[in-house]
Amino acid sequence: MNNPPVSLRRTSFRAFCALAFAALPLLGFALGQERFVTFAPDAQSAALVAGGAAAPLLVDPADWPGVRRAVGDLQADVERVSGLKPVVRSADGTTAQFAVIVGTVGRSPLIDGLAKAGKIDVSGIAGRWEAFLLQTVERPLPGVERALVIAGSDKRGTIYGVYELSEQIGVSPWYWWADVPTVHRDTVHVRPVRLVDDGPTVKYRGIFLNDEAPALSGWAQEKFGGINSKMYVHVFELILRLRGNFLWPAMWNNAFNDDDPESPRLADEYGIVMSTSHHEPMNRAQQEWARYGKGHWDYAKNAEALREFWRVGARRAKQYELITTLAMRGDGDEPMSEEANVALLERIVADQRALLAAEANPGVTRIPQVWALYKEVQDYYERGMRVPDDVTLLWCDDNWGNLRRLPTAAERQRAGGAGIYYHFDYVGGPRNYKWLNTVPLTKIWEQLNLAWQHEANRIWIVNVGDLKPMEFPIEYFLALAWDPAAWPYERIGEFSTLWAAREFGPEHAAEIAALVNGYTKLNGRRKPEMIAPDTFSLVNYREAERVLAEWADLRTRAEKVESALPAAARDAFYQLVLYPIAACANLNELYVAAGRNHLYAVQGRTDTNAEAARVRRLFDVDADLVRRYHTLNGGKWNHQMDQAKFGYTFWQQPPAEVMPAVSVLRPNAGPVPALALEGRPEGLPVWGAPAPKVPALDVYSQATRWVELFNRGDTAYTFTATADQPWLRITPASGEVKATTRIEIGADWAAVPVGAPDAKVTLATSAGATFTVTVPVVNPAELRPGSFDGFVEIDHHVAIEAPHFSRAIGDKLTEWRTLADFGRTLGGVTTFPVLAAERTPGGESPRLEYDIHFFSAGAATVEFHVAPSLDYQPERPLRFAVSFDDAPPQIIAIGTDPNQWEPWGTAVGEGVRRVRSTHQIGKPGRHTLKVWAVTPGVVLKRIVIDTGTARRPGVRPSYLGPVESPRAGK
Amino acid sequence: MNNPPVSLRRTSFRAFCALAFAALPLLGFALGQERFVTFAPDAQSAALVAGGAAAPLLVDPADWPGVRRAVGDLQADVERVSGLKPVVRSADGTTAQFAVIVGTVGRSPLIDGLAKAGKIDVSGIAGRWEAFLLQTVERPLPGVERALVIAGSDKRGTIYGVYELSEQIGVSPWYWWADVPTVHRDTVHVRPVRLVDDGPTVKYRGIFLNDEAPALSGWAQEKFGGINSKMYVHVFELILRLRGNFLWPAMWNNAFNDDDPESPRLADEYGIVMSTSHHEPMNRAQQEWARYGKGHWDYAKNAEALREFWRVGARRAKQYELITTLAMRGDGDEPMSEEANVALLERIVADQRALLAAEANPGVTRIPQVWALYKEVQDYYERGMRVPDDVTLLWCDDNWGNLRRLPTAAERQRAGGAGIYYHFDYVGGPRNYKWLNTVPLTKIWEQLNLAWQHEANRIWIVNVGDLKPMEFPIEYFLALAWDPAAWPYERIGEFSTLWAAREFGPEHAAEIAALVNGYTKLNGRRKPEMIAPDTFSLVNYREAERVLAEWADLRTRAEKVESALPAAARDAFYQLVLYPIAACANLNELYVAAGRNHLYAVQGRTDTNAEAARVRRLFDVDADLVRRYHTLNGGKWNHQMDQAKFGYTFWQQPPAEVMPAVSVLRPNAGPVPALALEGRPEGLPVWGAPAPKVPALDVYSQATRWVELFNRGDTAYTFTATADQPWLRITPASGEVKATTRIEIGADWAAVPVGAPDAKVTLATSAGATFTVTVPVVNPAELRPGSFDGFVEIDHHVAIEAPHFSRAIGDKLTEWRTLADFGRTLGGVTTFPVLAAERTPGGESPRLEYDIHFFSAGAATVEFHVAPSLDYQPERPLRFAVSFDDAPPQIIAIGTDPNQWEPWGTAVGEGVRRVRSTHQIGKPGRHTLKVWAVTPGVVLKRIVIDTGTARRPGVRPSYLGPVESPRAGK
C-alpha cells in the first residue's frame, strides 16, 4: 500500500493517454478515465466485493438527497455485477476492511471531517462547479481499514464521482436504456487511486427530448402510462451517468410540470437542471398555453394574459434549479407575425425579467436565463435587439448540424456567455430526420470544436428526438461537452473503440466502433428519409452498386460480430449496432431495387418484375427488423421503432409506412434482345439513341466497362461477343440471356499497342439482333504509366479526393489538417486553428496543390464538395480560393442562407455544399490545381473537374460524383 | 314485271331516304343504298339463288382482268351465302331464267352490245369516273329470260357495282377482315331495279397502312410470311368493297415494290391506285433508299445519285396506275436540314418531273402527281414555293385530326386540285395513338366537311395504322369520300345503325351503334395512351367515378348484346365492339385505381393496398382480353393486338407493356381514424391543413356532398355522425370503418329554412378522434327554385354545356347548329355554312346567349372549351367573341401552331382547346353571357366561369371541368 496513488487531472489527460494506451489494451470502462477497478486482485488492491461480501457504502444523512439516491444506484450496480447488495449506511460505528465513502464538500459532515483530518485533499475541487475526487484512503475512520472516498465539490460533482465507480465496476450508463449487460464478478477490487476531475468545460450539458411521437410517446404510454415521472427518472439517471446536467423535456403533446408534478420535483432531487425549449418562454410548456392560455399568443394584443401565464413559470424559477427561457416565438414554434418587432421583443424580455424579479429572486441576474436565437429570432439580434448581459445567448444550428452563428470576440465578453442548440433529430425541411442516428462523430466534432473554440460553452443542448436511437452520439456530445480538450479529432476512433469495449468487451471493440462509425458515415451522406429510387446512379460510376456493397459489407460484418457475442449481449448489440445497419442496408437496397424497377420498366427489361418483387420483399424485411426490435428483452422497447421512414412526399412524415411504387412489366412473346450500356440510361434499341459506346478504357486504372444484354421477351436467347482487337477481354464472351447478363469489357494492357484507336465489340444474338459497341481506349505515348504522380483526365473528367493532394503548403499561422473519414467518400481537409485570421490567397500563402494531366484543353468547370458549413461569424463569410497554375486565385464563398430553402436545402440534404469555378486549360498536359486557404471553417472533401462539352459528355449525373480518377504515378 | 324499276341517283338520296326509312325498317345492307335483293320472293323478283341452283354470272373475256376477278369474288360471295357456286362464263350460248351480266362500258362487248341494243341506258355513267349502273333487264340476251346488268363506266365502276350486289346478298365488306358472318340463304331474289351511281365526289379515296409494327407486321409475318402480295390482296379487295381506290402501302420496314413484285402487279390488276407516303417521293419507298441508296439523302450534295434512284420510280409510273409523290423531306420522315430552301425544293420538283417525262410520259401533266404539304413542307409553300398547276396539293392535318390548311378561293382554281392527308393513328408527339379507334365520327365529319366544302376533294387519304382496329372509321371515311352530300352530320347515327345492322342484324343495331360511338366519344376525350393515374380527379366533381360509370355502362351493355348474339357473330362482335370497350373500360379503371393508390398512399389509407391489388388484377385482365382477341377464329388475328398501350414515358411507345407503378402501405397498429373530404386531396389529420369543409349544398341541384372516414390502422373502429341542424341528412349516420366508409351529406330541402347558415357535421369515432365538418348551404330568399330559367353560380363557379344556351340568335348569313355528341361531356355548337364570311360581333349580329345568376361580384374568368381546330385558312384565324350583358365583345382567337409543342400539344391531348377571357361582374344577380360568331369553323363545347379568389377556391382541378351547374328554372 505504499505505491503512490495515480493522480489524474483531465487537463493532463492527453499525455496520460499516450502512455496508458501504449501499455494497456484498450479498456471500455469509464471512457477516457484511468481504470482503478480491477477484477484481478493484487497486493495493492482492496476488495469492494470478495468472498461473498460487498463493502459498505457510507454516506452522510445530511448530504443531498440526490447524492444519497445515487449511492442507492451504486448499491444496485454492485449487486448487478456481483449479486451481492452492499449495505448503505452512515459512517457512524461502521467497521470494515474496505468501504466506499461518498459525500459533498460543504454538505457532508463525513467528507468535511475527512478533509479536516487531512485524510483527503479537496483543494482541487472545492468551490468548483461539478468537480469531484476519487481517492483511496487508509484508515479513514475508526474501524474502517481503507476506503475509496468519492467527494464532490457540489451535489452533481459527487454524483458523477459515484457513477464513475459504477462504470468502472462494469455498469454501463446504458445498462437500462440499451440493455447493455454487466459481466458477473465475484471479486471486485479497487487499486490505489487519486483521481481529480476539476469539472466540465461546458456548464450546462443536456439533451432535448423532442419530436417524440410516435416512438417515444407510444412506448412511454405502454410502459409508464405516459411521458411522466416514472419515465423521466430513467432519463435523469442516464443524463447523470453521462455527466450531463440539463434537460429540455418532451413538449409535442406534453407539459413537463403540468402533466406530473413529481417530474419537476424529482428532476430537482436528482440534480437535473430543467428548462423549456427555445420557443417556450418562462418555464411553461407550449401545451400549458394550449390548456390554460386565454386569448391570442400575441404580446402586442394580449400582454396581460401572457404575463399572468408567465407569472406561474416565474415562480417555478424560485422552487427549482432551472434555466429560464426568455422572449417568445409564435405559437407552435412558428415565426411571430410580421408586425412583431425588435422594440416589442425587448419589452417582452424586460417584462419577463420583472416577473422573475418579483416572483423568484429580486437579484434577477442570479437567475440563469437564456435567449434562444432560433431561426428568425437570430434576425432580431442581427438587427440590433439586445438582452441584458447576464442572459445567455443560445446560438442555434440550422437544424441540420451546421452552426448558424458563434460569438464574436466582443460577444465572448458577455457575462451571460453563450451556448448552442444542436440537432441529432429534426422535424422540418427539407425533410424530417427522426428514425435513426445519421450524424457522424466527425461532423459533430468539427462543429462543436468551433463552438468550444469560440467559447460558446455555457450551454450545450442537443435535440435527440426519442433519445433511443441516438445513444452513441448522445454520449459523444456529453463527453465533448465535459472536456473537449480531451477529445481531439484524432481520438474519434479511440473514443468509439472505448465505448464499444465498455458495452461489448474488448474483443470486438475495434470492429464495432468501425461498424457504428461506418453506418453513420453512410447515413451522413444522405438521411435515409431523403433517399429515393433515383438517388444513386444506376448507370454511372457503378454508384448504386458501390453504395450497396458498402452497406452489405457493414451488414455482413455486424452479423458476424453478433454471432460471436454472448447471448446476453445480443439485445444491446441489436439496438446499438445491428438494427441500424441492417435496416439502413435494407432501405438502401430497397431504394436501389425500386430505382432499377423504374429504369428497367423504361428500358423494357423483363427483370423489371424481379426488382419489383425484391422491393416488396425488402419492405417486409423492414417490418421484420422492426418487429425484432420491438420484441427484444420481453418487448421492453415496443413502439420505439414506430417511426415511419418510407413514404415521404414532402418534409413532414407520412401517416404510415409506404413502399415506393413499383411497376410490373409484361414481357413480349419470344426472345427480344436489347442492350444497356454503362453511362447511359436508355435500353437499345430505342428511338433517337446514338450508337452504342461505353466510357473509355485507360491504361492507368486498367478498370473494365460494362454492357448488359437483356431481354424484352419471355424466351431466353444466346449471344456471342467478338472483339475487333485481339487484346480486348470480354467476360463472358458468350452465354444465354434469360433476363440480364452483364458483360465486362477490359484489355490485356501488356498487349495493347501504344496509341491504340477505339475498339469495337460485336454482340451477336440468336434472335437476330446484333449490337456493335464502340470502346474508346486511352493508352497514349505522351503519358506512360509510372511517369507522372498526379491525376489523369479520363472520360472527360478528373475526380479527386481532397486528402489526396500532391502538396499541402501551410505556414506558421495556418496549418492544413486532414480530417479522416470526414467526407462522403473519403475524408476532408481543413485549416487550423479555427480562430486564425483570414488569409489573402496568392504567392506563397497556404494552399493545397493537385497535379493533373489533361488530355483536353479549353473550358473546365471545377466542382468542390465542401462541408455545408454556414457563415458563423458575421462580417466573415466562409471562403477559399482556387486557381490553375499561375493564374490569379478566384475567391469562392461557400455559405448558404438557412432562412432560404435553396441552395441551403440541397446542401444539407446532400451533406455537401457544391460550389463551382470555371477555368481555361490552355493546352493539354500537366497542370496544377491550387486550393488556397482564406477563412478557417472550410472543409474540402472532393474535387470534380468537368472537361465535357456540348458534343461529348463530361461528368455524368450521380449523387457522389465519379469515382476517383487514376493517377499515372507508380 | 311491269313495275317500273326503282331509279336511284346519289344526288337524290336524301329525299329518298326520308321516304325509305319512313316505310322500311333500317336495313344493314349496302349502307345507304336501296335494297333490291330480297330473301322473300315476290311476283316481281327473280331468283339469283333458288331451288338448289344459282344463276350464272356472265362476263366478257375481253373485260378488265380486275373486273373478271371481282366477278370471281361475287361467285364466292354467292356461295358464302347459299352454299351454291354459280357458274362464271361468257354470255355466248347461255340459257338461263336469270343471270347477272357484268361489264365495263367501252371494254366489254357484252355491255356495249346491251347498250347498243337499247337494253340498258348508260348515258348516266358513260365517260364518268367510277360510275356504275345496276339494272334489271328483261330478255337481255337470247336464252336469258331476265338479268341484273351491272355496268361500270370504267374498271372500278364495274367492280363497285359487283360488290354492291355482294353486299346486298349479305356479304359484308368486312367478311374477311372482321369475320362478319353471312346469313345462310336458300333463296336470294333480285327485285326490279335501276340504280345509277354517277361516281364519287373525291377522286382518290384511300388508306395508309402505317406504324405497322408490332401488330400488323407480326400478324402478317405469321400468316403470310411478311407484308407481301398474299396479304395485300386482302387489303385491295377490302378497299374496293368499300369503294375506295387508293393505297399508301406499309413502309416502316417495308418496300411495297421491292419486297414482292407481285404486289404492284396485283394492285394494278385489282384496280388499286398506288402511291407512296408523303415523304417518299417518286414511287420509291424509304426502305429502298436504305437498301440501295448511295451517299446522303441530300439533294444539295448528292443530286446525281438521288436522280438515278428516282429514275427507277419514274419508270413505275409508266407501268402502273400510280400517283407520284414529288419533292422530298429528310430521311426517315424528318425535316430536311436547315440549309434546304425553297429554291432547292423547286429544283428538286423540276428535276423529278423531267425524270417522269423522260421515263413515263412526255405529257407529264397527264401523270397524277402530288405534293404533300406535311409539317414543315407547308412552311415552304407559305413562304412562296410553288409547284406546277397540274400537281395536286395534299394538305395535311396536324396528325391529330385537325386540318392545318384548306384551299383558299384562289387555290381552288388550280388544275391539280387539292386533297387531304388525315390520321386515325399516329406515331409522334405529344404521344403515339396506335392501339385502338379513338376518333369519333363526329370529329371526322366536322373536319372532312370542311375539306369537302373547301373543295379539297382530289385525294382523301387516311393513316389507319395496322388497319384492323379502325374498321368502323375507315368505312365512314370512305363513305364520306364517295358522297359527302349523302351523309350530313345529322345522319351519323343512321350511318352507324346501318353499319351495325349489316354486320349484326337489325335487332341490336341501334344499341351497337350507340356502343361504338359511345366508346369513341370517351376515347376522343383523351387517347388511352395519354391517360395517367392523375388524369381524372379523384376528389373533385366525382370525376373519376363518373368516367368509370360511363365505361362500366358501355361494357355492361356490350356484354349484354354479346350474350344475345348468335355464336357465329361473336368473333366479329368482339373485334368490332366488345374488345375496344372492355379493354378501354379496363384501362380507365386501372388508371383510376393507380391514381387512388397514389392518393391513398399519401393520405395514409390502409386501402392503398386494395387499390394496388386492383391495378395488378386489371393489368392481368388486359392481357386476358388481348389473349381472347388473339385466339378468335382459330388464332386468325394473333398479334393484331400486340401494340403496347401501358407504360408510355414519352411520345414514343414503350418497348413492353408496363403497369403503372403502385405503392403498398403498412397499416399502423390499432384503429387510426382519418378523414377525406370532397374537393380536397389531403387526408386529415395532416400538417398544415385548414379545417374540414365541403363544397356547398344548394337547393337547386339538391345534390349531396361526400366525406370519407378511413383507417390508417389495422383495426376497425366505429363512428357516429351527428348534425347541428335537424334537416341535414347523413348517410350512413353510423357504422364501422375497416378501410373506407363514404358518407353522403344532403338536406331535406322542404325543411331547410330560407337563408340557413353553414351547418356542421360531427364525426365521433370509437378510437378517440373526432372531426367536425362545415357544410355551407345555399338556399337564399333572393332566388327561389323555379323563378329563373338560367344557370346559378354555386361553389364559386358556373359550368355550362354549350348546347344549353338560353337563346341562339342567327341571321340569314349565319346559322347556329348544335352538333350532338360532339363534345367531351355533351355536344358542340357551331355556325354554318362553313364558307360564310367573317362577322363583326356586336349589336344584333349572331350570338349565343346564356342567362346566369351570380351570387358574387367582381372578377370572373371564363374558360371556353372549343374543338382544337387550326387556322386552316391563311389570313383568317379562327375566332369568336364574348361579352357579358352590354359590354363590348372581346375577340378570342382559338388556333394553335402545330409546329410548336405548346399550346398545341395540350389542346390535342385534351381534345379541346381551352381559351379564357376575364370580365367584371358588376353586382350579384342576373347577367347574360354572350358568345358571338366571328369566323366559321369554331365549335364551342363547354363554358366554365370561375368566380373564385385567392381566399376561396373557385374551379377546382379536374380534367373535364365541373359538372354542369344547376338551373333555377322549372
Short mmCIF file of N, CA and C in Angstrom, two decimals, chain A residues 334 598 601-604 616 619-620 622-623 645 649-652 655-666 668 686-687 712, chain B residues 334 598 601-604 616 619-620 622-623 645 649-652 655-666 668 686-687 712:
data_model
loop_
_atom_site.label_atom_id
_atom_site.label_comp_id
_atom_site.label_asym_id
_atom_site.label_seq_id
_atom_site.Cartn_x
_atom_site.Cartn_y
_atom_site.Cartn_z
N GLU A 334 -43.61 28.56 -34.46
CA GLU A 334 -43.65 29.25 -35.74
C GLU A 334 -43.13 30.68 -35.55
N HIS A 598 -37.83 1.06 -61.86
CA HIS A 598 -38.29 2.17 -62.71
C HIS A 598 -37.46 2.25 -64.00
N ALA A 601 -38.18 -0.72 -66.26
CA ALA A 601 -39.51 -0.59 -66.89
C ALA A 601 -39.39 0.27 -68.15
N VAL A 602 -38.64 1.37 -68.05
CA VAL A 602 -38.48 2.24 -69.21
C VAL A 602 -37.67 1.53 -70.30
N GLN A 603 -36.66 0.79 -69.87
CA GLN A 603 -35.83 0.07 -70.83
C GLN A 603 -36.55 -1.15 -71.43
N GLY A 604 -37.59 -1.59 -70.75
CA GLY A 604 -38.32 -2.77 -71.23
C GLY A 604 -37.71 -4.08 -70.80
N ARG A 616 -40.79 -5.46 -52.78
CA ARG A 616 -41.84 -5.91 -51.87
C ARG A 616 -41.27 -6.78 -50.75
N PHE A 619 -39.39 -4.61 -48.28
CA PHE A 619 -40.33 -3.84 -47.45
C PHE A 619 -40.83 -4.71 -46.29
N ASP A 620 -41.03 -5.98 -46.56
CA ASP A 620 -41.41 -6.90 -45.48
C ASP A 620 -40.24 -7.12 -44.52
N ASP A 622 -38.04 -4.98 -43.77
CA ASP A 622 -38.02 -3.80 -42.91
C ASP A 622 -38.94 -3.99 -41.71
N ALA A 623 -40.13 -4.51 -41.99
CA ALA A 623 -41.08 -4.75 -40.89
C ALA A 623 -40.54 -5.82 -39.95
N LYS A 645 -40.33 5.59 -41.98
CA LYS A 645 -39.19 6.14 -42.72
C LYS A 645 -39.41 6.05 -44.23
N THR A 649 -43.51 12.38 -48.87
CA THR A 649 -43.87 13.10 -50.10
C THR A 649 -43.58 14.59 -49.96
N PHE A 650 -43.34 15.04 -48.76
CA PHE A 650 -42.88 16.42 -48.52
C PHE A 650 -42.10 16.36 -47.22
N TRP A 651 -41.80 17.50 -46.62
CA TRP A 651 -40.89 17.43 -45.48
C TRP A 651 -41.46 16.66 -44.30
N GLN A 652 -42.78 16.72 -44.13
CA GLN A 652 -43.35 16.11 -42.94
C GLN A 652 -43.52 14.60 -43.15
N PRO A 655 -48.18 9.47 -42.95
CA PRO A 655 -49.03 8.94 -41.88
C PRO A 655 -48.87 7.43 -41.67
N ALA A 656 -48.24 6.76 -42.60
CA ALA A 656 -47.96 5.33 -42.43
C ALA A 656 -46.76 5.02 -43.32
N GLU A 657 -46.19 3.86 -43.08
CA GLU A 657 -45.03 3.43 -43.87
C GLU A 657 -45.52 3.03 -45.26
N VAL A 658 -44.97 3.67 -46.30
CA VAL A 658 -45.43 3.40 -47.66
C VAL A 658 -44.24 2.98 -48.53
N MET A 659 -44.36 1.84 -49.12
CA MET A 659 -43.34 1.32 -50.03
C MET A 659 -43.27 2.18 -51.28
N PRO A 660 -42.06 2.41 -51.82
CA PRO A 660 -42.01 3.10 -53.11
C PRO A 660 -42.81 2.32 -54.15
N ALA A 661 -43.49 3.06 -54.98
CA ALA A 661 -44.31 2.42 -56.01
C ALA A 661 -43.42 1.67 -57.00
N VAL A 662 -43.88 0.51 -57.42
CA VAL A 662 -43.12 -0.28 -58.39
C VAL A 662 -44.02 -0.72 -59.54
N SER A 663 -43.37 -0.89 -60.68
CA SER A 663 -44.08 -1.28 -61.90
C SER A 663 -43.94 -2.78 -62.12
N VAL A 664 -44.84 -3.28 -62.93
CA VAL A 664 -44.74 -4.65 -63.41
C VAL A 664 -44.74 -4.60 -64.93
N LEU A 665 -43.90 -5.41 -65.53
CA LEU A 665 -43.78 -5.41 -66.99
C LEU A 665 -44.27 -6.74 -67.55
N ARG A 666 -44.98 -6.66 -68.66
CA ARG A 666 -45.45 -7.87 -69.31
C ARG A 666 -44.49 -8.17 -70.45
N ASN A 668 -42.68 -9.32 -73.75
CA ASN A 668 -43.14 -9.65 -75.08
C ASN A 668 -42.98 -11.15 -75.31
N VAL A 686 -33.88 1.95 -79.02
CA VAL A 686 -34.91 2.90 -78.63
C VAL A 686 -34.81 4.07 -79.60
N TRP A 687 -35.92 4.74 -79.78
CA TRP A 687 -35.97 5.85 -80.73
C TRP A 687 -34.95 6.93 -80.36
N ARG A 712 -36.28 -8.36 -73.59
CA ARG A 712 -37.60 -7.75 -73.54
C ARG A 712 -38.69 -8.79 -73.80
N GLU B 334 -38.16 12.93 -91.44
CA GLU B 334 -37.72 14.04 -90.59
C GLU B 334 -37.60 15.30 -91.45
N HIS B 598 -52.04 5.99 -55.42
CA HIS B 598 -51.08 7.06 -55.13
C HIS B 598 -51.66 8.04 -54.12
N ALA B 601 -52.00 6.42 -50.68
CA ALA B 601 -50.68 6.28 -50.03
C ALA B 601 -50.30 7.57 -49.32
N VAL B 602 -50.53 8.69 -49.99
CA VAL B 602 -50.19 9.97 -49.37
C VAL B 602 -51.11 10.25 -48.18
N GLN B 603 -52.36 9.89 -48.32
CA GLN B 603 -53.31 10.10 -47.23
C GLN B 603 -53.11 9.11 -46.08
N GLY B 604 -52.43 8.02 -46.37
CA GLY B 604 -52.20 7.01 -45.34
C GLY B 604 -53.34 6.03 -45.18
N ARG B 616 -53.02 -4.51 -60.19
CA ARG B 616 -52.35 -5.73 -60.68
C ARG B 616 -53.34 -6.67 -61.35
N PHE B 619 -54.40 -5.30 -64.74
CA PHE B 619 -53.32 -5.46 -65.72
C PHE B 619 -53.35 -6.87 -66.30
N ASP B 620 -53.66 -7.84 -65.46
CA ASP B 620 -53.81 -9.21 -65.96
C ASP B 620 -55.05 -9.33 -66.84
N ASP B 622 -56.23 -7.08 -68.72
CA ASP B 622 -55.85 -6.53 -70.02
C ASP B 622 -55.20 -7.60 -70.89
N ALA B 623 -54.31 -8.37 -70.30
CA ALA B 623 -53.66 -9.45 -71.05
C ALA B 623 -54.68 -10.51 -71.47
N LYS B 645 -49.95 -0.48 -74.82
CA LYS B 645 -50.66 0.76 -74.54
C LYS B 645 -50.36 1.28 -73.14
N THR B 649 -43.55 6.69 -71.43
CA THR B 649 -42.82 7.67 -70.63
C THR B 649 -42.48 8.91 -71.46
N PHE B 650 -42.62 8.82 -72.75
CA PHE B 650 -42.52 9.99 -73.62
C PHE B 650 -43.37 9.67 -74.84
N TRP B 651 -43.21 10.43 -75.93
CA TRP B 651 -44.18 10.24 -77.00
C TRP B 651 -44.12 8.86 -77.64
N GLN B 652 -42.92 8.29 -77.69
CA GLN B 652 -42.76 7.02 -78.40
C GLN B 652 -43.22 5.86 -77.51
N PRO B 655 -41.16 -0.22 -74.88
CA PRO B 655 -40.73 -1.48 -75.50
C PRO B 655 -41.52 -2.69 -75.01
N ALA B 656 -42.27 -2.54 -73.95
CA ALA B 656 -43.13 -3.63 -73.48
C ALA B 656 -44.26 -2.99 -72.69
N GLU B 657 -45.27 -3.76 -72.42
CA GLU B 657 -46.42 -3.28 -71.66
C GLU B 657 -45.99 -3.16 -70.19
N VAL B 658 -46.11 -1.97 -69.63
CA VAL B 658 -45.67 -1.74 -68.24
C VAL B 658 -46.84 -1.19 -67.42
N MET B 659 -47.12 -1.89 -66.37
CA MET B 659 -48.18 -1.46 -65.45
C MET B 659 -47.77 -0.17 -64.73
N PRO B 660 -48.69 0.74 -64.48
CA PRO B 660 -48.34 1.90 -63.66
C PRO B 660 -47.82 1.43 -62.29
N ALA B 661 -46.81 2.12 -61.82
CA ALA B 661 -46.24 1.74 -60.53
C ALA B 661 -47.26 1.95 -59.42
N VAL B 662 -47.27 1.04 -58.48
CA VAL B 662 -48.19 1.17 -57.33
C VAL B 662 -47.43 0.96 -56.02
N SER B 663 -47.96 1.62 -55.01
CA SER B 663 -47.36 1.56 -53.68
C SER B 663 -48.09 0.53 -52.81
N VAL B 664 -47.40 0.13 -51.76
CA VAL B 664 -48.01 -0.71 -50.73
C VAL B 664 -47.83 0.04 -49.41
N LEU B 665 -48.85 0.02 -48.59
CA LEU B 665 -48.81 0.73 -47.31
C LEU B 665 -48.87 -0.27 -46.17
N ARG B 666 -48.05 0.00 -45.16
CA ARG B 666 -48.07 -0.85 -43.97
C ARG B 666 -48.96 -0.18 -42.93
N ASN B 668 -50.72 1.15 -39.67
CA ASN B 668 -50.29 1.30 -38.29
C ASN B 668 -51.04 0.30 -37.43
N VAL B 686 -53.46 16.11 -41.06
CA VAL B 686 -52.17 16.25 -41.71
C VAL B 686 -51.67 17.65 -41.40
N TRP B 687 -50.37 17.79 -41.41
CA TRP B 687 -49.77 19.07 -41.06
C TRP B 687 -50.29 20.18 -41.96
N ARG B 712 -56.13 4.50 -40.92
CA ARG B 712 -54.68 4.42 -41.09
C ARG B 712 -54.10 3.27 -40.29
#
